[in-house]
Amino acid sequence: AAEKDRRTMLLLLLTNLTNCELVLGKLLASLLMLLMLWLATIPLLLLVALFGGVAYDQIARVAAVTLASILVCGSLGSTLALWREKTFQALAMTLLVLVLWIGGWEAVAGGLAGPSWWGVKVHVWAATFSPWQAVLEGMRPCLQADSVQDALRPVNGFLLASLGMVFLLNGLAVLQVRRWNTVQEGRRLERP
């Protein structure tokens, strides 16, 4: 969005960067600070485990859900920023989607849509698609975790759903980045 505001997006599109390099480079550059903060919290969380009451597998689950949420939210924001012309449009749409996403799945977890869907309890659906519900699920003690895979089992659904959303959003951005932005740049040039 900043590239569009400065009117340098067209110049960026003229470089030898592929669509994938352009989209993923912008995404990772925008997420660098958040990823560093996430990484910096891991030792602090591990210190909490030394005091007792919190197991390492709980920390691993919450850290994994947090990382997946960062990637999904960043991918959503990046895709919308590449699609929309103005920074405000991208920010407003991203915020709206995130509020609807969290609020919708909180309503589902609260039983607003019934106790179960297709034989699966709604709290399982909510933990699969809502970062907050996945964190709550990840914080619950897992009494029999023999491996990392067993430790992550309660949040596996969320991690897989997040991975799918990241691939879907970034795949859409990679396929459409030049079409979205060259059409918009052309419209800007046509306006008096």
Short mmCIF file of N, CA and C in Angstrom, two decimals:
data_model
loop_
_atom_site.label_atom_id
_atom_site.label_comp_id
_atom_site.label_asym_id
_atom_site.label_seq_id
_atom_site.Cartn_x
_atom_site.Cartn_y
_atom_site.Cartn_z
N ALA A 1 0.83 -1.19 0.00
CA ALA A 1 0.00 0.00 0.00
C ALA A 1 0.87 1.25 0.00
N ALA A 2 1.98 1.21 0.72
CA ALA A 2 2.88 2.37 0.73
C ALA A 2 3.49 2.60 -0.65
N GLU A 3 3.78 1.52 -1.34
CA GLU A 3 4.32 1.64 -2.71
C GLU A 3 3.30 2.34 -3.61
N LYS A 4 2.04 2.03 -3.44
CA LYS A 4 1.00 2.66 -4.26
C LYS A 4 0.85 4.12 -3.90
N ASP A 5 0.91 4.43 -2.59
CA ASP A 5 0.79 5.83 -2.17
C ASP A 5 1.93 6.68 -2.73
N ARG A 6 3.11 6.12 -2.77
CA ARG A 6 4.27 6.85 -3.30
C ARG A 6 4.36 6.76 -4.82
N ARG A 7 3.44 5.99 -5.40
CA ARG A 7 3.39 5.78 -6.86
C ARG A 7 4.67 5.12 -7.39
N THR A 8 5.20 4.19 -6.59
CA THR A 8 6.39 3.45 -7.03
C THR A 8 6.07 2.00 -7.35
N MET A 9 4.81 1.63 -7.22
CA MET A 9 4.43 0.23 -7.47
C MET A 9 4.67 -0.14 -8.93
N LEU A 10 4.36 0.74 -9.83
CA LEU A 10 4.56 0.45 -11.26
C LEU A 10 6.04 0.24 -11.55
N LEU A 11 6.89 1.04 -10.92
CA LEU A 11 8.34 0.85 -11.09
C LEU A 11 8.78 -0.51 -10.54
N LEU A 12 8.20 -0.90 -9.43
CA LEU A 12 8.53 -2.19 -8.85
C LEU A 12 8.09 -3.33 -9.77
N LEU A 13 6.96 -3.15 -10.43
CA LEU A 13 6.47 -4.17 -11.35
C LEU A 13 7.33 -4.26 -12.61
N LEU A 14 8.06 -3.21 -12.93
CA LEU A 14 8.92 -3.22 -14.11
C LEU A 14 10.26 -3.93 -13.88
N THR A 15 10.57 -4.26 -12.65
CA THR A 15 11.82 -4.95 -12.35
C THR A 15 11.74 -6.41 -12.81
N ASN A 16 12.82 -7.13 -12.66
CA ASN A 16 12.87 -8.54 -13.05
C ASN A 16 12.32 -9.48 -11.97
N LEU A 17 11.72 -8.93 -10.93
CA LEU A 17 11.16 -9.77 -9.88
C LEU A 17 9.96 -10.55 -10.42
N THR A 18 9.88 -11.82 -10.05
CA THR A 18 8.69 -12.60 -10.40
C THR A 18 7.57 -12.19 -9.45
N ASN A 19 6.36 -12.59 -9.81
CA ASN A 19 5.21 -12.30 -8.94
C ASN A 19 5.40 -12.89 -7.55
N CYS A 20 5.91 -14.10 -7.50
CA CYS A 20 6.12 -14.77 -6.23
C CYS A 20 7.15 -14.02 -5.38
N GLU A 21 8.26 -13.62 -5.99
CA GLU A 21 9.28 -12.87 -5.26
C GLU A 21 8.73 -11.54 -4.77
N LEU A 22 7.93 -10.90 -5.57
CA LEU A 22 7.35 -9.62 -5.21
C LEU A 22 6.40 -9.76 -4.02
N VAL A 23 5.47 -10.68 -4.11
CA VAL A 23 4.46 -10.86 -3.06
C VAL A 23 5.10 -11.36 -1.77
N LEU A 24 5.89 -12.42 -1.86
CA LEU A 24 6.48 -12.98 -0.64
C LEU A 24 7.54 -12.07 -0.04
N GLY A 25 8.27 -11.34 -0.88
CA GLY A 25 9.25 -10.39 -0.37
C GLY A 25 8.58 -9.27 0.41
N LYS A 26 7.50 -8.73 -0.14
CA LYS A 26 6.75 -7.67 0.55
C LYS A 26 6.14 -8.22 1.85
N LEU A 27 5.60 -9.43 1.80
CA LEU A 27 4.99 -10.03 2.98
C LEU A 27 6.03 -10.23 4.09
N LEU A 28 7.14 -10.85 3.76
CA LEU A 28 8.16 -11.12 4.78
C LEU A 28 8.79 -9.84 5.30
N ALA A 29 8.95 -8.85 4.45
CA ALA A 29 9.49 -7.57 4.91
C ALA A 29 8.54 -6.90 5.89
N SER A 30 7.26 -6.99 5.62
CA SER A 30 6.28 -6.37 6.53
C SER A 30 6.14 -7.16 7.83
N LEU A 31 6.41 -8.45 7.79
CA LEU A 31 6.26 -9.28 8.99
C LEU A 31 7.56 -9.41 9.80
N LEU A 32 8.64 -8.86 9.31
CA LEU A 32 9.93 -9.04 9.97
C LEU A 32 9.91 -8.63 11.44
N MET A 33 9.36 -7.47 11.74
CA MET A 33 9.32 -7.00 13.12
C MET A 33 8.46 -7.91 14.00
N LEU A 34 7.30 -8.31 13.48
CA LEU A 34 6.44 -9.20 14.25
C LEU A 34 7.08 -10.56 14.49
N LEU A 35 7.77 -11.08 13.49
CA LEU A 35 8.43 -12.38 13.65
C LEU A 35 9.58 -12.28 14.65
N MET A 36 10.28 -11.15 14.66
CA MET A 36 11.35 -10.96 15.65
C MET A 36 10.77 -10.85 17.06
N LEU A 37 9.66 -10.16 17.22
CA LEU A 37 9.01 -10.07 18.53
C LEU A 37 8.51 -11.44 18.98
N TRP A 38 7.94 -12.20 18.05
CA TRP A 38 7.48 -13.55 18.38
C TRP A 38 8.65 -14.41 18.84
N LEU A 39 9.76 -14.32 18.13
CA LEU A 39 10.95 -15.08 18.49
C LEU A 39 11.50 -14.64 19.84
N ALA A 40 11.44 -13.35 20.12
CA ALA A 40 11.95 -12.84 21.40
C ALA A 40 11.09 -13.27 22.59
N THR A 41 9.81 -13.58 22.35
CA THR A 41 8.95 -14.00 23.46
C THR A 41 9.18 -15.45 23.88
N ILE A 42 9.73 -16.24 23.00
CA ILE A 42 9.90 -17.67 23.30
C ILE A 42 10.76 -17.88 24.56
N PRO A 43 11.94 -17.25 24.69
CA PRO A 43 12.71 -17.45 25.93
C PRO A 43 11.97 -16.98 27.17
N LEU A 44 11.19 -15.91 27.04
CA LEU A 44 10.43 -15.44 28.20
C LEU A 44 9.36 -16.46 28.60
N LEU A 45 8.70 -17.03 27.62
CA LEU A 45 7.71 -18.05 27.93
C LEU A 45 8.35 -19.29 28.53
N LEU A 46 9.54 -19.63 28.07
CA LEU A 46 10.23 -20.79 28.64
C LEU A 46 10.64 -20.54 30.09
N LEU A 47 10.92 -19.29 30.43
CA LEU A 47 11.20 -18.96 31.84
C LEU A 47 9.98 -19.20 32.72
N VAL A 48 8.80 -18.92 32.19
CA VAL A 48 7.57 -19.16 32.94
C VAL A 48 7.44 -20.63 33.27
N ALA A 49 7.84 -21.49 32.36
CA ALA A 49 7.76 -22.94 32.60
C ALA A 49 8.68 -23.35 33.73
N LEU A 50 9.80 -22.66 33.89
CA LEU A 50 10.72 -22.99 35.00
C LEU A 50 10.11 -22.70 36.36
N PHE A 51 9.19 -21.72 36.42
CA PHE A 51 8.54 -21.39 37.68
C PHE A 51 7.48 -22.42 38.06
N GLY A 52 7.05 -23.21 37.11
CA GLY A 52 6.07 -24.26 37.37
C GLY A 52 4.66 -23.85 36.98
N GLY A 53 3.81 -24.85 36.81
CA GLY A 53 2.41 -24.60 36.47
C GLY A 53 2.13 -24.55 34.98
N VAL A 54 3.16 -24.38 34.16
CA VAL A 54 2.99 -24.34 32.72
C VAL A 54 3.96 -25.34 32.11
N ALA A 55 3.45 -26.19 31.24
CA ALA A 55 4.29 -27.21 30.62
C ALA A 55 4.86 -26.70 29.30
N TYR A 56 5.95 -27.31 28.89
CA TYR A 56 6.59 -26.91 27.64
C TYR A 56 5.69 -27.16 26.43
N ASP A 57 4.88 -28.22 26.49
CA ASP A 57 4.00 -28.47 25.36
C ASP A 57 2.92 -27.40 25.24
N GLN A 58 2.47 -26.82 26.35
CA GLN A 58 1.52 -25.72 26.28
C GLN A 58 2.16 -24.49 25.61
N ILE A 59 3.39 -24.22 25.97
CA ILE A 59 4.12 -23.10 25.37
C ILE A 59 4.30 -23.34 23.88
N ALA A 60 4.64 -24.57 23.51
CA ALA A 60 4.83 -24.88 22.08
C ALA A 60 3.53 -24.69 21.30
N ARG A 61 2.41 -25.12 21.87
CA ARG A 61 1.13 -24.97 21.17
C ARG A 61 0.75 -23.50 21.01
N VAL A 62 0.87 -22.73 22.08
CA VAL A 62 0.50 -21.31 22.00
C VAL A 62 1.44 -20.57 21.04
N ALA A 63 2.72 -20.90 21.08
CA ALA A 63 3.68 -20.26 20.16
C ALA A 63 3.37 -20.63 18.71
N ALA A 64 3.00 -21.87 18.46
CA ALA A 64 2.66 -22.30 17.09
C ALA A 64 1.40 -21.60 16.59
N VAL A 65 0.39 -21.49 17.45
CA VAL A 65 -0.84 -20.80 17.07
C VAL A 65 -0.56 -19.33 16.81
N THR A 66 0.26 -18.72 17.64
CA THR A 66 0.60 -17.30 17.45
C THR A 66 1.32 -17.09 16.13
N LEU A 67 2.30 -17.94 15.82
CA LEU A 67 3.02 -17.82 14.56
C LEU A 67 2.08 -18.01 13.36
N ALA A 68 1.21 -18.99 13.44
CA ALA A 68 0.26 -19.23 12.35
C ALA A 68 -0.67 -18.03 12.19
N SER A 69 -1.10 -17.43 13.30
CA SER A 69 -1.98 -16.26 13.23
C SER A 69 -1.27 -15.07 12.60
N ILE A 70 -0.01 -14.88 12.95
CA ILE A 70 0.78 -13.80 12.36
C ILE A 70 0.85 -13.98 10.85
N LEU A 71 1.12 -15.19 10.40
CA LEU A 71 1.24 -15.44 8.97
C LEU A 71 -0.08 -15.25 8.23
N VAL A 72 -1.18 -15.70 8.83
CA VAL A 72 -2.49 -15.54 8.19
C VAL A 72 -2.87 -14.06 8.11
N CYS A 73 -2.74 -13.35 9.22
CA CYS A 73 -3.12 -11.94 9.24
C CYS A 73 -2.22 -11.12 8.30
N GLY A 74 -0.94 -11.43 8.29
CA GLY A 74 -0.03 -10.73 7.38
C GLY A 74 -0.37 -11.02 5.92
N SER A 75 -0.70 -12.26 5.62
CA SER A 75 -1.06 -12.63 4.25
C SER A 75 -2.35 -11.94 3.83
N LEU A 76 -3.31 -11.87 4.74
CA LEU A 76 -4.57 -11.17 4.45
C LEU A 76 -4.31 -9.70 4.17
N GLY A 77 -3.55 -9.06 5.06
CA GLY A 77 -3.25 -7.64 4.88
C GLY A 77 -2.47 -7.37 3.61
N SER A 78 -1.51 -8.22 3.32
CA SER A 78 -0.69 -8.06 2.12
C SER A 78 -1.53 -8.23 0.85
N THR A 79 -2.37 -9.23 0.82
CA THR A 79 -3.22 -9.47 -0.35
C THR A 79 -4.18 -8.30 -0.57
N LEU A 80 -4.79 -7.83 0.51
CA LEU A 80 -5.71 -6.69 0.36
C LEU A 80 -4.98 -5.41 -0.02
N ALA A 81 -3.76 -5.23 0.48
CA ALA A 81 -2.98 -4.04 0.13
C ALA A 81 -2.57 -4.07 -1.35
N LEU A 82 -2.28 -5.24 -1.86
CA LEU A 82 -1.94 -5.35 -3.28
C LEU A 82 -3.17 -5.15 -4.16
N TRP A 83 -4.33 -5.49 -3.65
CA TRP A 83 -5.57 -5.41 -4.42
C TRP A 83 -6.13 -4.00 -4.45
N ARG A 84 -6.21 -3.35 -3.29
CA ARG A 84 -6.85 -2.04 -3.19
C ARG A 84 -5.89 -0.91 -3.54
N GLU A 85 -6.45 0.21 -3.98
CA GLU A 85 -5.64 1.34 -4.41
C GLU A 85 -5.09 2.16 -3.25
N LYS A 86 -5.86 2.37 -2.23
CA LYS A 86 -5.49 3.28 -1.14
C LYS A 86 -5.15 2.50 0.12
N THR A 87 -4.26 3.09 0.91
CA THR A 87 -3.84 2.47 2.17
C THR A 87 -5.02 2.33 3.11
N PHE A 88 -5.85 3.37 3.20
CA PHE A 88 -7.00 3.31 4.10
C PHE A 88 -7.95 2.18 3.73
N GLN A 89 -8.17 1.98 2.44
CA GLN A 89 -9.04 0.89 2.00
C GLN A 89 -8.50 -0.46 2.46
N ALA A 90 -7.20 -0.66 2.28
CA ALA A 90 -6.58 -1.93 2.67
C ALA A 90 -6.66 -2.13 4.17
N LEU A 91 -6.36 -1.09 4.95
CA LEU A 91 -6.41 -1.21 6.41
C LEU A 91 -7.82 -1.46 6.91
N ALA A 92 -8.79 -0.70 6.37
CA ALA A 92 -10.18 -0.86 6.81
C ALA A 92 -10.71 -2.25 6.46
N MET A 93 -10.43 -2.71 5.26
CA MET A 93 -10.91 -4.03 4.85
C MET A 93 -10.25 -5.14 5.67
N THR A 94 -8.96 -5.00 5.93
CA THR A 94 -8.26 -6.00 6.73
C THR A 94 -8.84 -6.06 8.13
N LEU A 95 -9.02 -4.90 8.74
CA LEU A 95 -9.59 -4.86 10.09
C LEU A 95 -11.00 -5.43 10.11
N LEU A 96 -11.80 -5.09 9.13
CA LEU A 96 -13.17 -5.61 9.06
C LEU A 96 -13.17 -7.14 8.95
N VAL A 97 -12.34 -7.67 8.08
CA VAL A 97 -12.28 -9.13 7.91
C VAL A 97 -11.82 -9.79 9.21
N LEU A 98 -10.81 -9.23 9.88
CA LEU A 98 -10.32 -9.82 11.12
C LEU A 98 -11.37 -9.78 12.22
N VAL A 99 -12.09 -8.67 12.35
CA VAL A 99 -13.14 -8.57 13.37
C VAL A 99 -14.26 -9.57 13.08
N LEU A 100 -14.67 -9.66 11.81
CA LEU A 100 -15.71 -10.62 11.45
C LEU A 100 -15.24 -12.06 11.66
N TRP A 101 -13.97 -12.32 11.34
CA TRP A 101 -13.40 -13.66 11.52
C TRP A 101 -13.43 -14.07 12.99
N ILE A 102 -12.87 -13.23 13.85
CA ILE A 102 -12.83 -13.56 15.28
C ILE A 102 -14.24 -13.58 15.86
N GLY A 103 -15.02 -12.54 15.58
CA GLY A 103 -16.37 -12.45 16.14
C GLY A 103 -17.27 -13.58 15.68
N GLY A 104 -17.17 -13.92 14.41
CA GLY A 104 -17.99 -15.01 13.89
C GLY A 104 -17.70 -16.34 14.57
N TRP A 105 -16.42 -16.65 14.72
CA TRP A 105 -16.07 -17.92 15.34
C TRP A 105 -16.31 -17.90 16.85
N GLU A 106 -16.28 -16.73 17.48
CA GLU A 106 -16.67 -16.64 18.90
C GLU A 106 -18.16 -16.92 19.06
N ALA A 107 -18.95 -16.41 18.12
CA ALA A 107 -20.39 -16.69 18.14
C ALA A 107 -20.64 -18.18 17.94
N VAL A 108 -19.89 -18.80 17.04
CA VAL A 108 -20.02 -20.24 16.82
C VAL A 108 -19.63 -21.00 18.09
N ALA A 109 -18.51 -20.61 18.70
CA ALA A 109 -18.05 -21.29 19.92
C ALA A 109 -19.05 -21.12 21.06
N GLY A 110 -19.77 -20.00 21.06
CA GLY A 110 -20.78 -19.76 22.09
C GLY A 110 -22.06 -20.55 21.87
N GLY A 111 -22.15 -21.27 20.78
CA GLY A 111 -23.31 -22.11 20.52
C GLY A 111 -24.42 -21.42 19.75
N LEU A 112 -24.14 -20.27 19.16
CA LEU A 112 -25.15 -19.52 18.42
C LEU A 112 -25.68 -20.31 17.22
N ALA A 113 -24.85 -21.14 16.64
CA ALA A 113 -25.24 -21.91 15.44
C ALA A 113 -25.59 -23.36 15.78
N GLY A 114 -25.83 -23.64 17.03
CA GLY A 114 -26.18 -25.00 17.43
C GLY A 114 -25.03 -25.69 18.13
N PRO A 115 -25.29 -26.86 18.70
CA PRO A 115 -24.25 -27.55 19.47
C PRO A 115 -23.23 -28.31 18.63
N SER A 116 -23.61 -28.69 17.41
CA SER A 116 -22.66 -29.43 16.57
C SER A 116 -23.02 -29.24 15.10
N TRP A 117 -21.98 -29.43 14.25
CA TRP A 117 -22.15 -29.39 12.80
C TRP A 117 -21.61 -30.69 12.25
N TRP A 118 -22.42 -31.38 11.49
CA TRP A 118 -22.02 -32.64 10.85
C TRP A 118 -21.38 -33.60 11.84
N GLY A 119 -21.94 -33.65 13.04
CA GLY A 119 -21.48 -34.59 14.06
C GLY A 119 -20.23 -34.15 14.82
N VAL A 120 -19.73 -32.95 14.56
CA VAL A 120 -18.55 -32.43 15.25
C VAL A 120 -19.00 -31.25 16.10
N LYS A 121 -18.60 -31.24 17.38
CA LYS A 121 -19.01 -30.17 18.28
C LYS A 121 -18.47 -28.83 17.79
N VAL A 122 -19.25 -27.77 18.03
CA VAL A 122 -18.89 -26.45 17.51
C VAL A 122 -17.60 -25.92 18.12
N HIS A 123 -17.26 -26.32 19.34
CA HIS A 123 -16.01 -25.82 19.92
C HIS A 123 -14.80 -26.36 19.17
N VAL A 124 -14.93 -27.54 18.57
CA VAL A 124 -13.84 -28.08 17.75
C VAL A 124 -13.72 -27.27 16.46
N TRP A 125 -14.86 -26.93 15.83
CA TRP A 125 -14.83 -26.09 14.64
C TRP A 125 -14.21 -24.74 14.96
N ALA A 126 -14.63 -24.16 16.09
CA ALA A 126 -14.10 -22.84 16.47
C ALA A 126 -12.60 -22.91 16.73
N ALA A 127 -12.13 -23.96 17.38
CA ALA A 127 -10.69 -24.10 17.65
C ALA A 127 -9.91 -24.34 16.36
N THR A 128 -10.58 -24.84 15.34
CA THR A 128 -9.92 -25.07 14.05
C THR A 128 -9.77 -23.79 13.26
N PHE A 129 -10.71 -22.86 13.41
CA PHE A 129 -10.69 -21.67 12.56
C PHE A 129 -10.49 -20.34 13.30
N SER A 130 -10.56 -20.32 14.61
CA SER A 130 -10.39 -19.08 15.36
C SER A 130 -9.07 -19.08 16.11
N PRO A 131 -8.24 -18.05 15.94
CA PRO A 131 -6.98 -18.03 16.67
C PRO A 131 -7.18 -17.97 18.18
N TRP A 132 -8.19 -17.23 18.63
CA TRP A 132 -8.42 -17.13 20.07
C TRP A 132 -8.85 -18.48 20.65
N GLN A 133 -9.75 -19.16 19.99
CA GLN A 133 -10.18 -20.47 20.47
C GLN A 133 -9.03 -21.48 20.39
N ALA A 134 -8.17 -21.35 19.38
CA ALA A 134 -7.01 -22.25 19.28
C ALA A 134 -6.02 -21.99 20.41
N VAL A 135 -5.83 -20.73 20.79
CA VAL A 135 -4.96 -20.42 21.93
C VAL A 135 -5.54 -21.00 23.21
N LEU A 136 -6.85 -20.84 23.39
CA LEU A 136 -7.48 -21.42 24.58
C LEU A 136 -7.31 -22.94 24.61
N GLU A 137 -7.47 -23.55 23.46
CA GLU A 137 -7.28 -25.01 23.37
C GLU A 137 -5.82 -25.38 23.63
N GLY A 138 -4.90 -24.58 23.12
CA GLY A 138 -3.48 -24.84 23.31
C GLY A 138 -3.02 -24.68 24.75
N MET A 139 -3.72 -23.84 25.51
CA MET A 139 -3.33 -23.62 26.91
C MET A 139 -3.78 -24.74 27.83
N ARG A 140 -4.71 -25.56 27.38
CA ARG A 140 -5.16 -26.67 28.22
C ARG A 140 -4.05 -27.70 28.37
N PRO A 141 -3.86 -28.21 29.57
CA PRO A 141 -2.80 -29.22 29.76
C PRO A 141 -3.08 -30.49 28.96
N CYS A 142 -2.04 -31.04 28.38
CA CYS A 142 -2.12 -32.29 27.64
C CYS A 142 -1.36 -33.32 28.48
N LEU A 143 -2.07 -34.24 29.09
CA LEU A 143 -1.45 -35.12 30.07
C LEU A 143 -0.59 -36.22 29.47
N GLN A 144 -0.87 -36.63 28.25
CA GLN A 144 -0.10 -37.70 27.64
C GLN A 144 0.46 -37.26 26.30
N ALA A 145 1.58 -36.56 26.34
CA ALA A 145 2.25 -36.11 25.11
C ALA A 145 3.63 -36.76 25.05
N ASP A 146 3.76 -37.77 24.21
CA ASP A 146 5.02 -38.49 24.09
C ASP A 146 5.93 -37.88 23.03
N SER A 147 5.38 -37.11 22.12
CA SER A 147 6.18 -36.53 21.04
C SER A 147 5.67 -35.12 20.73
N VAL A 148 6.40 -34.44 19.88
CA VAL A 148 5.98 -33.10 19.47
C VAL A 148 4.64 -33.17 18.76
N GLN A 149 4.46 -34.20 17.94
CA GLN A 149 3.20 -34.36 17.22
C GLN A 149 2.03 -34.52 18.19
N ASP A 150 2.23 -35.31 19.25
CA ASP A 150 1.18 -35.47 20.26
C ASP A 150 0.94 -34.17 21.01
N ALA A 151 1.98 -33.40 21.25
CA ALA A 151 1.84 -32.14 21.97
C ALA A 151 1.05 -31.12 21.17
N LEU A 152 1.20 -31.13 19.84
CA LEU A 152 0.50 -30.17 18.99
C LEU A 152 -0.89 -30.64 18.56
N ARG A 153 -1.25 -31.87 18.89
CA ARG A 153 -2.52 -32.44 18.43
C ARG A 153 -3.74 -31.56 18.70
N PRO A 154 -3.89 -30.93 19.86
CA PRO A 154 -5.10 -30.11 20.07
C PRO A 154 -5.23 -28.92 19.13
N VAL A 155 -4.13 -28.44 18.57
CA VAL A 155 -4.20 -27.27 17.69
C VAL A 155 -3.82 -27.61 16.25
N ASN A 156 -3.70 -28.88 15.93
CA ASN A 156 -3.35 -29.30 14.57
C ASN A 156 -4.35 -28.78 13.54
N GLY A 157 -5.62 -28.80 13.87
CA GLY A 157 -6.64 -28.33 12.95
C GLY A 157 -6.43 -26.86 12.60
N PHE A 158 -6.15 -26.04 13.62
CA PHE A 158 -5.91 -24.63 13.37
C PHE A 158 -4.66 -24.42 12.54
N LEU A 159 -3.61 -25.17 12.84
CA LEU A 159 -2.36 -25.02 12.09
C LEU A 159 -2.55 -25.40 10.62
N LEU A 160 -3.30 -26.45 10.36
CA LEU A 160 -3.57 -26.85 8.98
C LEU A 160 -4.48 -25.84 8.26
N ALA A 161 -5.51 -25.36 8.96
CA ALA A 161 -6.40 -24.36 8.36
C ALA A 161 -5.62 -23.08 8.07
N SER A 162 -4.75 -22.68 8.97
CA SER A 162 -3.94 -21.47 8.77
C SER A 162 -3.01 -21.64 7.58
N LEU A 163 -2.38 -22.80 7.50
CA LEU A 163 -1.49 -23.06 6.37
C LEU A 163 -2.26 -22.97 5.05
N GLY A 164 -3.46 -23.53 5.03
CA GLY A 164 -4.29 -23.44 3.84
C GLY A 164 -4.65 -22.01 3.50
N MET A 165 -5.00 -21.21 4.51
CA MET A 165 -5.35 -19.81 4.26
C MET A 165 -4.14 -19.01 3.77
N VAL A 166 -2.96 -19.29 4.32
CA VAL A 166 -1.75 -18.59 3.88
C VAL A 166 -1.46 -18.90 2.42
N PHE A 167 -1.54 -20.18 2.05
CA PHE A 167 -1.30 -20.56 0.65
C PHE A 167 -2.37 -19.97 -0.27
N LEU A 168 -3.61 -20.00 0.15
CA LEU A 168 -4.70 -19.47 -0.67
C LEU A 168 -4.55 -17.96 -0.88
N LEU A 169 -4.33 -17.21 0.18
CA LEU A 169 -4.21 -15.76 0.07
C LEU A 169 -2.99 -15.35 -0.74
N ASN A 170 -1.84 -15.96 -0.44
CA ASN A 170 -0.63 -15.59 -1.17
C ASN A 170 -0.67 -16.10 -2.61
N GLY A 171 -1.29 -17.25 -2.84
CA GLY A 171 -1.45 -17.75 -4.20
C GLY A 171 -2.31 -16.81 -5.04
N LEU A 172 -3.39 -16.32 -4.43
CA LEU A 172 -4.24 -15.34 -5.12
C LEU A 172 -3.45 -14.07 -5.43
N ALA A 173 -2.68 -13.60 -4.46
CA ALA A 173 -1.89 -12.38 -4.68
C ALA A 173 -0.84 -12.58 -5.76
N VAL A 174 -0.18 -13.74 -5.76
CA VAL A 174 0.84 -14.02 -6.78
C VAL A 174 0.22 -14.05 -8.17
N LEU A 175 -0.95 -14.68 -8.28
CA LEU A 175 -1.60 -14.79 -9.59
C LEU A 175 -2.13 -13.45 -10.09
N GLN A 176 -2.52 -12.56 -9.18
CA GLN A 176 -3.23 -11.35 -9.59
C GLN A 176 -2.45 -10.05 -9.43
N VAL A 177 -1.27 -10.08 -8.83
CA VAL A 177 -0.58 -8.83 -8.48
C VAL A 177 -0.36 -7.91 -9.68
N ARG A 178 0.06 -8.43 -10.78
CA ARG A 178 0.32 -7.57 -11.94
C ARG A 178 -0.99 -7.10 -12.58
N ARG A 179 -1.98 -7.95 -12.62
CA ARG A 179 -3.26 -7.55 -13.19
C ARG A 179 -3.93 -6.48 -12.34
N TRP A 180 -3.96 -6.66 -11.01
CA TRP A 180 -4.57 -5.68 -10.13
C TRP A 180 -3.87 -4.32 -10.25
N ASN A 181 -2.56 -4.34 -10.26
CA ASN A 181 -1.82 -3.09 -10.15
C ASN A 181 -1.60 -2.40 -11.48
N THR A 182 -1.47 -3.10 -12.57
CA THR A 182 -1.34 -2.40 -13.85
C THR A 182 -2.66 -1.79 -14.27
N VAL A 183 -3.76 -2.44 -13.97
CA VAL A 183 -5.08 -1.88 -14.29
C VAL A 183 -5.30 -0.63 -13.46
N GLN A 184 -4.96 -0.67 -12.17
CA GLN A 184 -5.16 0.49 -11.31
C GLN A 184 -4.25 1.64 -11.70
N GLU A 185 -3.01 1.35 -12.05
CA GLU A 185 -2.08 2.41 -12.48
C GLU A 185 -2.59 3.04 -13.77
N GLY A 186 -3.15 2.23 -14.66
CA GLY A 186 -3.71 2.76 -15.90
C GLY A 186 -4.88 3.67 -15.63
N ARG A 187 -5.73 3.32 -14.66
CA ARG A 187 -6.87 4.16 -14.30
C ARG A 187 -6.38 5.50 -13.74
N ARG A 188 -5.33 5.47 -12.93
CA ARG A 188 -4.80 6.71 -12.36
C ARG A 188 -4.27 7.63 -13.44
N LEU A 189 -3.62 7.04 -14.46
CA LEU A 189 -3.05 7.86 -15.52
C LEU A 189 -4.14 8.47 -16.41
N GLU A 190 -5.28 7.78 -16.52
CA GLU A 190 -6.36 8.28 -17.36
C GLU A 190 -7.10 9.43 -16.71
N ARG A 191 -7.13 9.47 -15.37
CA ARG A 191 -7.86 10.53 -14.67
C ARG A 191 -7.16 11.86 -14.85
N PRO A 192 -7.96 12.95 -14.99
CA PRO A 192 -7.35 14.28 -15.16
C PRO A 192 -6.79 14.82 -13.86
#
